[in-house]
Short mmCIF file of C-alpha atoms and ligand atoms in Angstrom, two decimals:
data_model
loop_
_atom_site.label_atom_id
_atom_site.label_comp_id
_atom_site.label_asym_id
_atom_site.label_seq_id
_atom_site.Cartn_x
_atom_site.Cartn_y
_atom_site.Cartn_z
CA MET T 91 -20.29 30.23 -49.43
CA ASN T 92 -19.78 28.20 -52.60
CA ARG T 93 -18.43 30.18 -55.48
CA MET T 94 -20.39 30.23 -58.70
CA LYS T 95 -18.96 27.97 -61.40
CA VAL T 96 -18.40 29.78 -64.67
CA LEU T 97 -17.14 28.46 -68.00
CA VAL T 98 -15.24 30.77 -70.34
CA VAL T 99 -15.28 29.70 -74.00
CA GLY T 100 -12.29 30.74 -76.10
CA SER T 101 -8.50 30.68 -76.17
CA GLY T 102 -7.17 34.20 -76.63
CA GLY T 103 -5.97 37.17 -74.61
CA ARG T 104 -9.52 38.43 -74.19
CA GLU T 105 -10.56 35.11 -72.65
CA HIS T 106 -7.51 35.10 -70.38
CA ALA T 107 -8.47 38.55 -69.12
CA LEU T 108 -12.11 37.49 -68.62
CA ALA T 109 -11.06 34.33 -66.75
CA TRP T 110 -8.57 36.34 -64.64
CA LYS T 111 -11.27 38.81 -63.63
CA LEU T 112 -14.01 36.23 -63.07
CA ALA T 113 -11.65 34.10 -60.95
CA GLN T 114 -11.73 36.88 -58.33
CA GLU T 115 -15.38 36.03 -57.67
CA ALA T 116 -16.03 32.60 -59.18
CA GLU T 117 -14.58 29.17 -59.82
CA VAL T 118 -13.62 29.35 -63.47
CA PHE T 119 -13.43 26.61 -66.13
CA ALA T 120 -12.33 27.06 -69.74
CA ILE T 121 -12.77 25.43 -73.15
CA PRO T 122 -10.39 25.20 -74.93
CA GLY T 123 -8.29 27.73 -72.95
CA ASN T 124 -4.54 28.36 -73.25
CA PRO T 125 -1.51 28.07 -70.93
CA GLY T 126 -2.21 31.48 -69.38
CA ILE T 127 -5.87 30.72 -68.78
CA ALA T 128 -4.75 27.47 -67.13
CA GLN T 129 -3.13 29.57 -64.37
CA VAL T 130 -6.52 30.96 -63.28
CA ALA T 131 -9.02 28.35 -64.47
CA THR T 132 -9.52 24.60 -64.91
CA ILE T 133 -9.19 23.63 -68.56
CA ILE T 134 -11.73 20.93 -69.37
CA ALA T 135 -9.62 18.30 -71.08
CA GLY T 136 -10.85 16.89 -74.35
CA ALA T 137 -13.78 19.31 -74.60
CA THR T 138 -14.45 21.27 -77.78
CA VAL T 139 -16.34 24.47 -78.62
CA SER T 140 -19.62 22.70 -79.46
CA ALA T 141 -23.01 22.73 -77.78
CA ARG T 142 -22.77 19.00 -77.06
CA SER T 143 -19.34 19.14 -75.48
CA ILE T 144 -20.15 22.26 -73.46
CA SER T 145 -23.50 20.87 -72.26
CA GLU T 146 -21.65 17.77 -71.06
CA ALA T 147 -19.14 19.91 -69.16
CA VAL T 148 -22.01 21.87 -67.58
CA GLN T 149 -23.52 18.60 -66.30
CA ASN T 150 -20.25 17.10 -65.11
CA HIS T 151 -19.02 20.18 -63.25
CA GLY T 152 -22.22 21.91 -62.15
CA ILE T 153 -21.45 25.02 -64.22
CA GLU T 154 -24.00 27.82 -63.81
CA LEU T 155 -22.90 30.37 -66.39
CA ILE T 156 -21.21 30.24 -69.80
CA VAL T 157 -19.33 33.29 -71.04
CA VAL T 158 -18.58 33.08 -74.76
CA GLY T 159 -15.49 35.05 -75.85
CA PRO T 160 -15.24 34.98 -79.67
CA GLU T 161 -17.93 35.85 -82.21
CA ASP T 162 -17.70 32.82 -84.51
CA PRO T 163 -19.46 30.32 -82.21
CA LEU T 164 -22.15 32.94 -81.48
CA VAL T 165 -22.73 33.53 -85.18
CA ALA T 166 -22.95 29.75 -85.62
CA GLY T 167 -25.70 29.53 -82.99
CA LEU T 168 -23.88 28.26 -79.89
CA GLY T 169 -25.96 30.61 -77.71
CA ASN T 170 -29.23 29.35 -79.22
CA GLU T 171 -28.32 25.70 -78.69
CA LEU T 172 -27.12 26.09 -75.12
CA ARG T 173 -30.11 28.21 -74.14
CA ALA T 174 -32.39 25.58 -75.68
CA ASN T 175 -30.75 23.18 -73.20
CA GLY T 176 -31.68 25.51 -70.33
CA ILE T 177 -28.14 26.81 -69.78
CA ALA T 178 -27.42 30.44 -68.80
CA VAL T 179 -25.29 31.94 -71.58
CA TYR T 180 -23.65 35.34 -71.79
CA GLY T 181 -23.46 35.98 -75.55
CA PRO T 182 -26.23 36.66 -78.07
CA ASP T 183 -28.13 34.24 -80.29
CA SER T 184 -27.11 33.95 -83.93
CA ALA T 185 -29.73 36.52 -84.99
CA GLY T 186 -28.16 39.20 -82.77
CA ALA T 187 -24.66 38.09 -83.76
CA GLN T 188 -25.48 39.15 -87.33
CA LEU T 189 -24.63 42.67 -86.16
CA GLU T 190 -21.01 41.57 -86.42
CA ALA T 191 -21.25 38.84 -89.07
CA SER T 192 -22.88 41.15 -91.61
CA LYS T 193 -21.90 44.79 -91.97
CA ALA T 194 -24.82 45.16 -94.40
CA PHE T 195 -27.26 44.05 -91.69
CA SER T 196 -25.51 46.17 -89.09
CA LYS T 197 -25.75 49.33 -91.21
CA GLU T 198 -29.37 48.56 -92.06
CA MET T 199 -30.11 48.32 -88.32
CA MET T 200 -28.32 51.64 -87.70
CA ALA T 201 -30.36 53.30 -90.44
CA ALA T 202 -33.64 51.82 -89.19
CA ALA T 203 -32.86 52.96 -85.64
CA GLY T 204 -31.77 56.45 -86.70
CA ILE T 205 -28.24 55.95 -85.32
CA PRO T 206 -25.61 58.48 -86.44
CA THR T 207 -23.30 56.61 -88.82
CA ALA T 208 -21.47 57.24 -92.08
CA GLY T 209 -23.73 57.55 -95.15
CA PHE T 210 -23.67 54.25 -97.03
CA ARG T 211 -25.07 51.92 -99.65
CA THR T 212 -24.93 48.16 -99.89
CA PHE T 213 -24.14 46.30 -103.12
CA HIS T 214 -24.39 42.71 -104.30
CA HIS T 215 -23.02 43.34 -107.81
CA ALA T 216 -19.55 44.63 -108.62
CA MET T 217 -20.56 46.78 -111.61
CA GLU T 218 -23.13 48.71 -109.61
CA ALA T 219 -20.71 49.18 -106.72
CA GLU T 220 -18.00 50.48 -109.07
CA GLN T 221 -20.37 52.88 -110.77
CA TYR T 222 -21.52 54.22 -107.41
CA VAL T 223 -17.92 54.74 -106.25
CA ARG T 224 -17.03 56.56 -109.47
CA GLU T 225 -20.07 58.84 -109.31
CA ARG T 226 -20.24 59.61 -105.61
CA TYR T 227 -16.55 60.05 -104.90
CA ALA T 228 -15.43 61.65 -108.20
CA ASP T 229 -15.20 65.06 -106.53
CA GLY T 230 -12.40 63.91 -104.22
CA HIS T 231 -14.51 62.86 -101.24
CA SER T 232 -13.04 59.86 -99.44
CA VAL T 233 -14.67 56.50 -99.24
CA ALA T 234 -14.59 53.35 -97.11
CA VAL T 235 -15.12 50.07 -98.98
CA LYS T 236 -16.05 47.17 -96.70
CA ALA T 237 -16.56 43.48 -97.24
CA SER T 238 -19.85 42.79 -95.47
CA GLY T 239 -18.80 39.46 -93.99
CA ASN T 240 -16.01 38.60 -91.57
CA ALA T 241 -12.63 39.23 -93.23
CA LEU T 242 -10.52 39.11 -90.06
CA GLY T 243 -10.20 42.88 -89.87
CA LYS T 244 -8.70 43.08 -93.37
CA GLY T 245 -11.88 43.74 -95.33
CA VAL T 246 -11.95 47.53 -94.94
CA VAL T 247 -10.23 49.91 -97.36
CA VAL T 248 -10.40 53.62 -96.59
CA SER T 249 -9.18 55.79 -99.47
CA ASP T 250 -9.36 59.21 -101.12
CA ASP T 251 -8.42 57.75 -104.47
CA VAL T 252 -11.31 56.55 -106.65
CA SER T 253 -9.21 54.01 -108.55
CA GLU T 254 -7.93 52.49 -105.31
CA ALA T 255 -11.54 52.21 -104.07
CA VAL T 256 -12.64 50.62 -107.35
CA GLU T 257 -9.72 48.20 -107.05
CA ALA T 258 -10.93 47.32 -103.53
CA VAL T 259 -14.39 46.57 -104.91
CA HIS T 260 -12.75 44.35 -107.54
CA SER T 261 -10.65 42.53 -105.00
CA MET T 262 -13.67 41.83 -102.81
CA MET T 263 -16.43 41.17 -105.33
CA VAL T 264 -14.68 39.87 -108.45
CA ARG T 265 -11.45 38.24 -107.29
CA LYS T 266 -13.13 37.13 -104.06
CA ASP T 267 -9.98 37.81 -102.05
CA PHE T 268 -12.03 37.41 -98.86
CA GLY T 269 -14.17 34.55 -100.14
CA ASP T 270 -17.88 34.86 -99.42
CA ALA T 271 -17.25 37.69 -96.97
CA GLY T 272 -16.88 39.99 -99.98
CA SER T 273 -19.94 38.92 -102.02
CA THR T 274 -21.74 41.87 -100.49
CA VAL T 275 -19.94 45.18 -99.93
CA VAL T 276 -20.89 48.26 -98.00
CA ILE T 277 -19.61 51.56 -99.40
CA GLU T 278 -19.48 54.37 -96.90
CA ASP T 279 -18.59 58.04 -96.83
CA ARG T 280 -15.38 58.52 -94.95
CA LEU T 281 -15.57 60.10 -91.50
CA ARG T 282 -12.62 61.71 -89.78
CA GLY T 283 -11.85 61.82 -86.11
CA ARG T 284 -10.57 59.95 -83.10
CA GLU T 285 -11.93 56.53 -82.23
CA PHE T 286 -12.84 54.78 -79.01
CA SER T 287 -14.45 51.51 -77.99
CA LEU T 288 -17.45 51.19 -75.70
CA LEU T 289 -18.24 47.77 -74.22
CA THR T 290 -21.79 47.47 -72.95
CA ILE T 291 -23.27 44.61 -70.95
CA VAL T 292 -26.76 44.08 -72.36
CA GLY T 293 -29.61 42.24 -70.64
CA ASP T 294 -33.33 41.98 -71.35
CA GLN T 295 -34.23 44.87 -69.06
CA ASN T 296 -31.35 47.32 -69.14
CA PHE T 297 -27.71 47.80 -70.06
CA VAL T 298 -24.54 48.90 -68.29
CA SER T 299 -21.43 50.23 -70.03
CA LEU T 300 -17.88 49.52 -68.89
CA PRO T 301 -15.10 52.14 -68.93
CA VAL T 302 -14.13 53.44 -72.37
CA SER T 303 -10.87 52.25 -73.89
CA GLN T 304 -8.93 52.98 -77.03
CA ASP T 305 -7.30 50.46 -79.32
CA HIS T 306 -4.34 50.97 -81.68
CA LYS T 307 -5.17 48.92 -84.76
CA ARG T 308 -2.21 49.49 -87.08
CA ALA T 309 0.81 47.22 -86.77
CA PHE T 310 3.52 49.86 -86.42
CA ASP T 311 4.31 53.07 -84.53
CA GLY T 312 2.61 56.23 -85.66
CA ASP T 313 -0.40 54.25 -86.96
CA GLN T 314 1.64 52.95 -89.88
CA GLY T 315 1.47 49.55 -91.51
CA PRO T 316 -1.40 47.12 -91.98
CA ASN T 317 -4.50 46.80 -89.81
CA THR T 318 -4.31 44.17 -87.10
CA GLY T 319 -6.70 42.79 -84.51
CA GLY T 320 -5.30 45.44 -82.14
CA MET T 321 -1.77 46.15 -80.90
CA GLY T 322 -2.55 47.79 -77.58
CA THR T 323 -5.16 49.59 -75.53
CA TYR T 324 -5.50 52.06 -72.70
CA SER T 325 -8.16 53.31 -70.33
CA PRO T 326 -9.33 55.83 -69.22
CA CYS T 327 -9.25 58.00 -72.34
CA ASP T 328 -9.00 61.53 -71.00
CA TRP T 329 -10.27 63.03 -74.20
CA VAL T 330 -13.54 61.06 -74.04
CA THR T 331 -15.94 62.97 -71.79
CA GLU T 332 -18.85 61.54 -69.83
CA ALA T 333 -21.15 63.54 -72.07
CA MET T 334 -19.76 61.75 -75.15
CA VAL T 335 -20.40 58.36 -73.54
CA ALA T 336 -23.90 59.44 -72.52
CA GLU T 337 -24.53 60.53 -76.10
CA VAL T 338 -23.39 57.14 -77.45
CA GLU T 339 -25.66 55.37 -74.98
CA ALA T 340 -28.64 57.59 -75.82
CA HIS T 341 -28.21 57.82 -79.59
CA VAL T 342 -26.50 54.53 -80.50
CA VAL T 343 -26.88 51.79 -77.88
CA HIS T 344 -30.42 52.53 -76.73
CA PRO T 345 -31.98 52.92 -80.20
CA LEU T 346 -30.19 49.79 -81.40
CA LEU T 347 -31.59 47.74 -78.53
CA LEU T 348 -35.09 49.10 -79.22
CA GLU T 349 -34.74 48.12 -82.88
CA LEU T 350 -33.59 44.62 -81.90
CA LYS T 351 -36.65 44.30 -79.61
CA ARG T 352 -38.94 45.55 -82.37
CA ARG T 353 -37.62 42.71 -84.50
CA HIS T 354 -38.00 40.21 -81.66
CA ILE T 355 -34.25 39.60 -81.51
CA SER T 356 -33.33 38.82 -77.92
CA TYR T 357 -29.84 40.04 -76.97
CA ARG T 358 -27.98 38.95 -73.84
CA GLY T 359 -24.29 39.67 -74.09
CA THR T 360 -21.74 42.35 -74.88
CA LEU T 361 -22.44 45.05 -77.41
CA PHE T 362 -19.13 46.54 -78.58
CA THR T 363 -19.63 49.92 -80.21
CA GLY T 364 -16.79 51.30 -82.33
CA VAL T 365 -17.19 55.08 -82.18
CA MET T 366 -15.59 57.88 -84.18
CA MET T 367 -15.89 61.50 -83.05
CA HIS T 368 -16.70 63.27 -86.32
CA HIS T 369 -17.34 67.03 -86.19
CA ASP T 370 -17.60 66.69 -82.39
CA ARG T 371 -20.41 64.16 -82.57
CA PRO T 372 -20.10 60.41 -81.91
CA TYR T 373 -20.77 58.28 -85.00
CA CYS T 374 -21.11 54.52 -84.89
CA LEU T 375 -18.48 52.84 -87.10
CA GLU T 376 -19.39 49.29 -86.25
CA PHE T 377 -20.89 46.89 -83.76
CA ASN T 378 -19.28 43.72 -82.46
CA VAL T 379 -21.20 41.18 -80.41
CA ARG T 380 -18.45 40.29 -77.95
CA PHE T 381 -15.79 41.85 -75.78
CA GLY T 382 -12.96 43.56 -77.65
CA ASP T 383 -9.48 42.11 -77.90
CA PRO T 384 -7.24 43.71 -76.57
CA GLU T 385 -9.75 46.19 -75.06
CA THR T 386 -10.82 43.57 -72.51
CA GLN T 387 -7.26 43.05 -71.25
CA THR T 388 -7.25 46.72 -70.26
CA VAL T 389 -10.87 47.15 -69.16
CA MET T 390 -10.83 44.12 -66.82
CA ARG T 391 -7.94 45.68 -64.92
CA ARG T 392 -10.12 48.70 -64.16
CA LEU T 393 -13.09 46.80 -62.72
CA GLY T 394 -13.78 46.15 -59.06
CA LYS T 395 -16.76 44.21 -57.73
CA GLY T 396 -19.89 43.23 -59.59
CA PHE T 397 -18.61 42.00 -62.96
CA LEU T 398 -19.63 38.37 -62.42
CA ASP T 399 -23.05 39.41 -61.17
CA ALA T 400 -23.57 41.74 -64.14
CA LEU T 401 -22.84 38.93 -66.64
CA TYR T 402 -25.03 36.49 -64.71
CA GLN T 403 -27.96 38.91 -64.52
CA ALA T 404 -27.64 39.70 -68.23
CA ALA T 405 -27.55 35.98 -69.06
CA THR T 406 -30.61 35.16 -66.94
CA GLY T 407 -32.92 38.08 -67.72
CA GLY T 408 -32.31 40.01 -64.50
CA ILE T 409 -31.48 43.66 -63.93
CA VAL T 410 -27.82 44.46 -64.58
CA GLU T 411 -26.28 46.59 -61.82
CA PRO T 412 -23.35 48.93 -62.54
CA VAL T 413 -19.90 47.37 -62.08
CA GLU T 414 -17.46 49.06 -59.72
CA VAL T 415 -14.80 51.02 -61.60
CA LEU T 416 -11.39 51.40 -59.97
CA PRO T 417 -9.76 54.83 -60.04
CA HIS T 418 -6.46 53.71 -61.58
CA ALA T 419 -5.46 53.57 -65.25
CA ALA T 420 -4.56 50.49 -67.29
CA VAL T 421 -2.48 49.92 -70.42
CA THR T 422 -1.98 46.76 -72.48
CA VAL T 423 0.89 46.39 -74.94
CA VAL T 424 0.63 43.46 -77.36
CA MET T 425 3.79 41.45 -78.16
CA ALA T 426 3.40 39.99 -81.63
CA SER T 427 5.21 37.47 -83.83
CA HIS T 428 7.56 38.77 -86.52
CA GLY T 429 5.49 39.10 -89.71
CA TYR T 430 2.10 39.57 -88.02
CA PRO T 431 -0.52 40.37 -89.34
CA GLY T 432 0.94 38.56 -92.36
CA ASN T 433 2.67 35.19 -92.19
CA TYR T 434 4.73 34.25 -89.16
CA VAL T 435 6.29 31.11 -87.70
CA LYS T 436 5.03 29.43 -84.55
CA GLY T 437 6.72 27.31 -81.92
CA LEU T 438 9.43 29.80 -80.86
CA PRO T 439 10.47 29.66 -77.20
CA ILE T 440 9.25 32.47 -74.91
CA GLN T 441 11.33 33.69 -71.95
CA ILE T 442 9.61 35.63 -69.20
CA GLY T 443 11.56 37.40 -66.44
CA ALA T 444 10.33 38.23 -62.96
CA LEU T 445 7.48 40.68 -63.53
CA PRO T 446 6.94 43.66 -61.20
CA SER T 447 3.72 43.98 -59.23
CA GLY T 448 0.88 45.71 -61.06
CA VAL T 449 1.68 43.72 -64.20
CA GLU T 450 -0.42 40.89 -65.66
CA LEU T 451 0.62 38.91 -68.68
CA PHE T 452 -2.37 37.85 -70.75
CA HIS T 453 -1.67 34.93 -73.06
CA ALA T 454 -3.10 35.29 -76.57
CA GLY T 455 -1.15 32.93 -78.83
CA THR T 456 0.93 30.64 -76.65
CA ALA T 457 1.25 26.88 -76.19
CA LEU T 458 3.38 24.42 -74.22
CA ASP T 459 5.63 22.19 -76.30
CA GLY T 460 6.40 18.54 -75.49
CA ASN T 461 8.98 19.60 -72.89
CA GLY T 462 6.67 21.98 -71.10
CA GLN T 463 8.41 25.01 -72.64
CA LEU T 464 6.14 27.99 -73.37
CA VAL T 465 6.23 28.71 -77.12
CA THR T 466 4.56 31.07 -79.56
CA ALA T 467 1.38 29.79 -81.20
CA GLY T 468 -0.20 32.82 -82.85
CA GLY T 469 0.29 36.28 -84.33
CA ARG T 470 -0.55 38.17 -81.17
CA VAL T 471 1.37 36.24 -78.54
CA LEU T 472 1.06 38.04 -75.21
CA GLY T 473 -0.57 41.17 -73.84
CA VAL T 474 1.55 42.94 -71.25
CA GLY T 475 -0.91 44.72 -69.00
CA ALA T 476 -0.05 47.26 -66.32
CA THR T 477 -1.95 49.53 -63.98
CA GLY T 478 -0.84 52.86 -62.54
CA GLY T 479 -2.15 56.08 -61.04
CA THR T 480 -2.25 57.63 -64.51
CA VAL T 481 -2.14 56.33 -68.07
CA ALA T 482 1.45 57.61 -68.30
CA GLU T 483 2.47 55.60 -65.21
CA ALA T 484 0.69 52.47 -66.42
CA ARG T 485 2.32 52.90 -69.80
CA GLN T 486 5.79 53.20 -68.32
CA LEU T 487 5.27 50.06 -66.23
CA ALA T 488 3.86 48.11 -69.18
CA TYR T 489 6.88 48.97 -71.33
CA SER T 490 9.39 48.15 -68.60
CA ALA T 491 7.66 44.76 -68.16
CA ALA T 492 7.54 44.18 -71.93
CA LYS T 493 11.37 44.21 -71.89
CA LEU T 494 11.23 41.13 -69.66
CA VAL T 495 9.26 39.14 -72.22
CA GLU T 496 11.31 37.74 -75.08
CA PHE T 497 10.89 35.50 -78.07
CA PRO T 498 12.79 35.52 -81.38
CA GLY T 499 11.51 38.26 -83.68
CA GLY T 500 8.87 39.41 -81.20
CA PHE T 501 7.82 43.04 -81.55
CA CYS T 502 5.46 45.56 -80.02
CA ARG T 503 4.48 49.12 -80.82
CA THR T 504 6.38 51.62 -78.72
CA ASP T 505 3.70 54.31 -78.78
CA ILE T 506 0.68 52.66 -77.17
CA ALA T 507 -1.20 55.17 -75.00
CA SER T 508 1.28 57.93 -75.75
CA HIS T 509 -1.20 60.42 -77.21
CA ASN T 510 -3.97 60.23 -74.64
P1 AMP Y 282 -14.82 48.64 -89.10
O1 AMP Y 282 -14.41 47.20 -89.04
O2 AMP Y 282 -16.05 48.85 -89.91
O3 AMP Y 282 -14.89 49.30 -87.76
O4 AMP Y 282 -13.60 49.39 -89.81
C1 AMP Y 282 -12.28 49.23 -89.36
C2 AMP Y 282 -11.58 50.56 -89.25
O5 AMP Y 282 -11.64 51.26 -90.49
C3 AMP Y 282 -12.22 51.50 -88.23
O6 AMP Y 282 -11.73 51.28 -86.94
C4 AMP Y 282 -11.83 52.86 -88.76
O7 AMP Y 282 -10.50 53.19 -88.38
C5 AMP Y 282 -11.83 52.66 -90.27
N1 AMP Y 282 -13.15 53.05 -90.81
C6 AMP Y 282 -14.23 52.28 -90.98
N2 AMP Y 282 -15.27 52.95 -91.50
C7 AMP Y 282 -14.84 54.22 -91.68
C8 AMP Y 282 -15.45 55.39 -92.19
N3 AMP Y 282 -16.71 55.41 -92.64
N4 AMP Y 282 -14.70 56.51 -92.21
C9 AMP Y 282 -13.42 56.51 -91.76
N5 AMP Y 282 -12.79 55.43 -91.27
C10 AMP Y 282 -13.48 54.28 -91.24
N1 LIG Y 283 -9.82 45.35 -80.90
C1 LIG Y 283 -10.89 45.38 -81.82
C2 LIG Y 283 -11.78 44.22 -81.76
O1 LIG Y 283 -11.79 43.46 -80.81
O2 LIG Y 283 -12.54 44.03 -82.71
#
């Protein structure tokens, strides 16, 4: 039987993991891809992430499904344009993608749908935001100040110090440190608890969640240092019960999808729910409209059959069937460039030893130089992913494999998955 032809859009570790998984069931193409993705997929030379270029590739190669990795093209309307051309796309239209592009919209949707989330207000003027912070948090309650737009994970300041929170408002709204992303801010009451990520495949008729994973967002061990895109993930999370997941589905995912329908916003793609367990109840911290990175590198390792079909059914309006979940655990440790998430140099040579079985190396920021040498090309360079009977076993294997991956100044956290 001919394999379905699938195009993955994107060039990071998440897209490598998606292409790796989809290649088990499909013939995979990628735009723009990266050297790791090229090991499991055909990179379409000269193509760009635009509706015109992708539509051309669809015609030339007989592609039947597009899976969009990052949020930016979705926010810009790539899904709308491709669907208008009759192409099956996994990834929401720009209206749905506002759930990630605008925290103000996202919180408004949560409120309208009655979803448990931190108390909040949205502001368009700095003076009003400052006054609110001073009044509401004067008694020592902690606050989260968030730039509404996309600030690359840096636009959130959580603090128990009113002057620090006011300074955050200033930085976002007056100094415009995050450009337009900070013209609107959301000010939230601080919640406290452990976090996990739930990735849900959403179609017109139903939804199916994938196994829960947990990300480590701070750069350094012990959750120290600046926030990053994510330094490592693990799954399963023993402390997250089935009842907690069921509660998130019933009280967060389901009501959100009803609210989207009520507003005639069609949604075919991943809904990523960032959850915090606060006073033993799951609260929604945020929505993203795509797979998580590096959650996907871990979650893909835990899936068996049915992933391709689930994405295809979601993209074409069918019923999404549950995806097989494998009984083993998976851990991903991110190797990052010295200086990340701040400034770092690119173009440093990467040496990779012979990796043991059970290990996959997902390329995030790599490139080939003129001599065909693999070099660094981003802040997060590689995700070292391992599976094992338990999280502890997977963790041990991931760290032993990470020792075989070297580039000047490269670092990783040494405590990923150690507090499961
Ligand atoms: P967000 O992008 O909105 O998910 O925020 C990024 C991170 O900031 C989250 O993963 C949490 O660790 C933290 N955070 C966000 N909102 C809150 C809140 N209301 N209370 C406590 N921590 C928060
Ligand atoms: N790892 C968090 C995210 O993908 O947004």
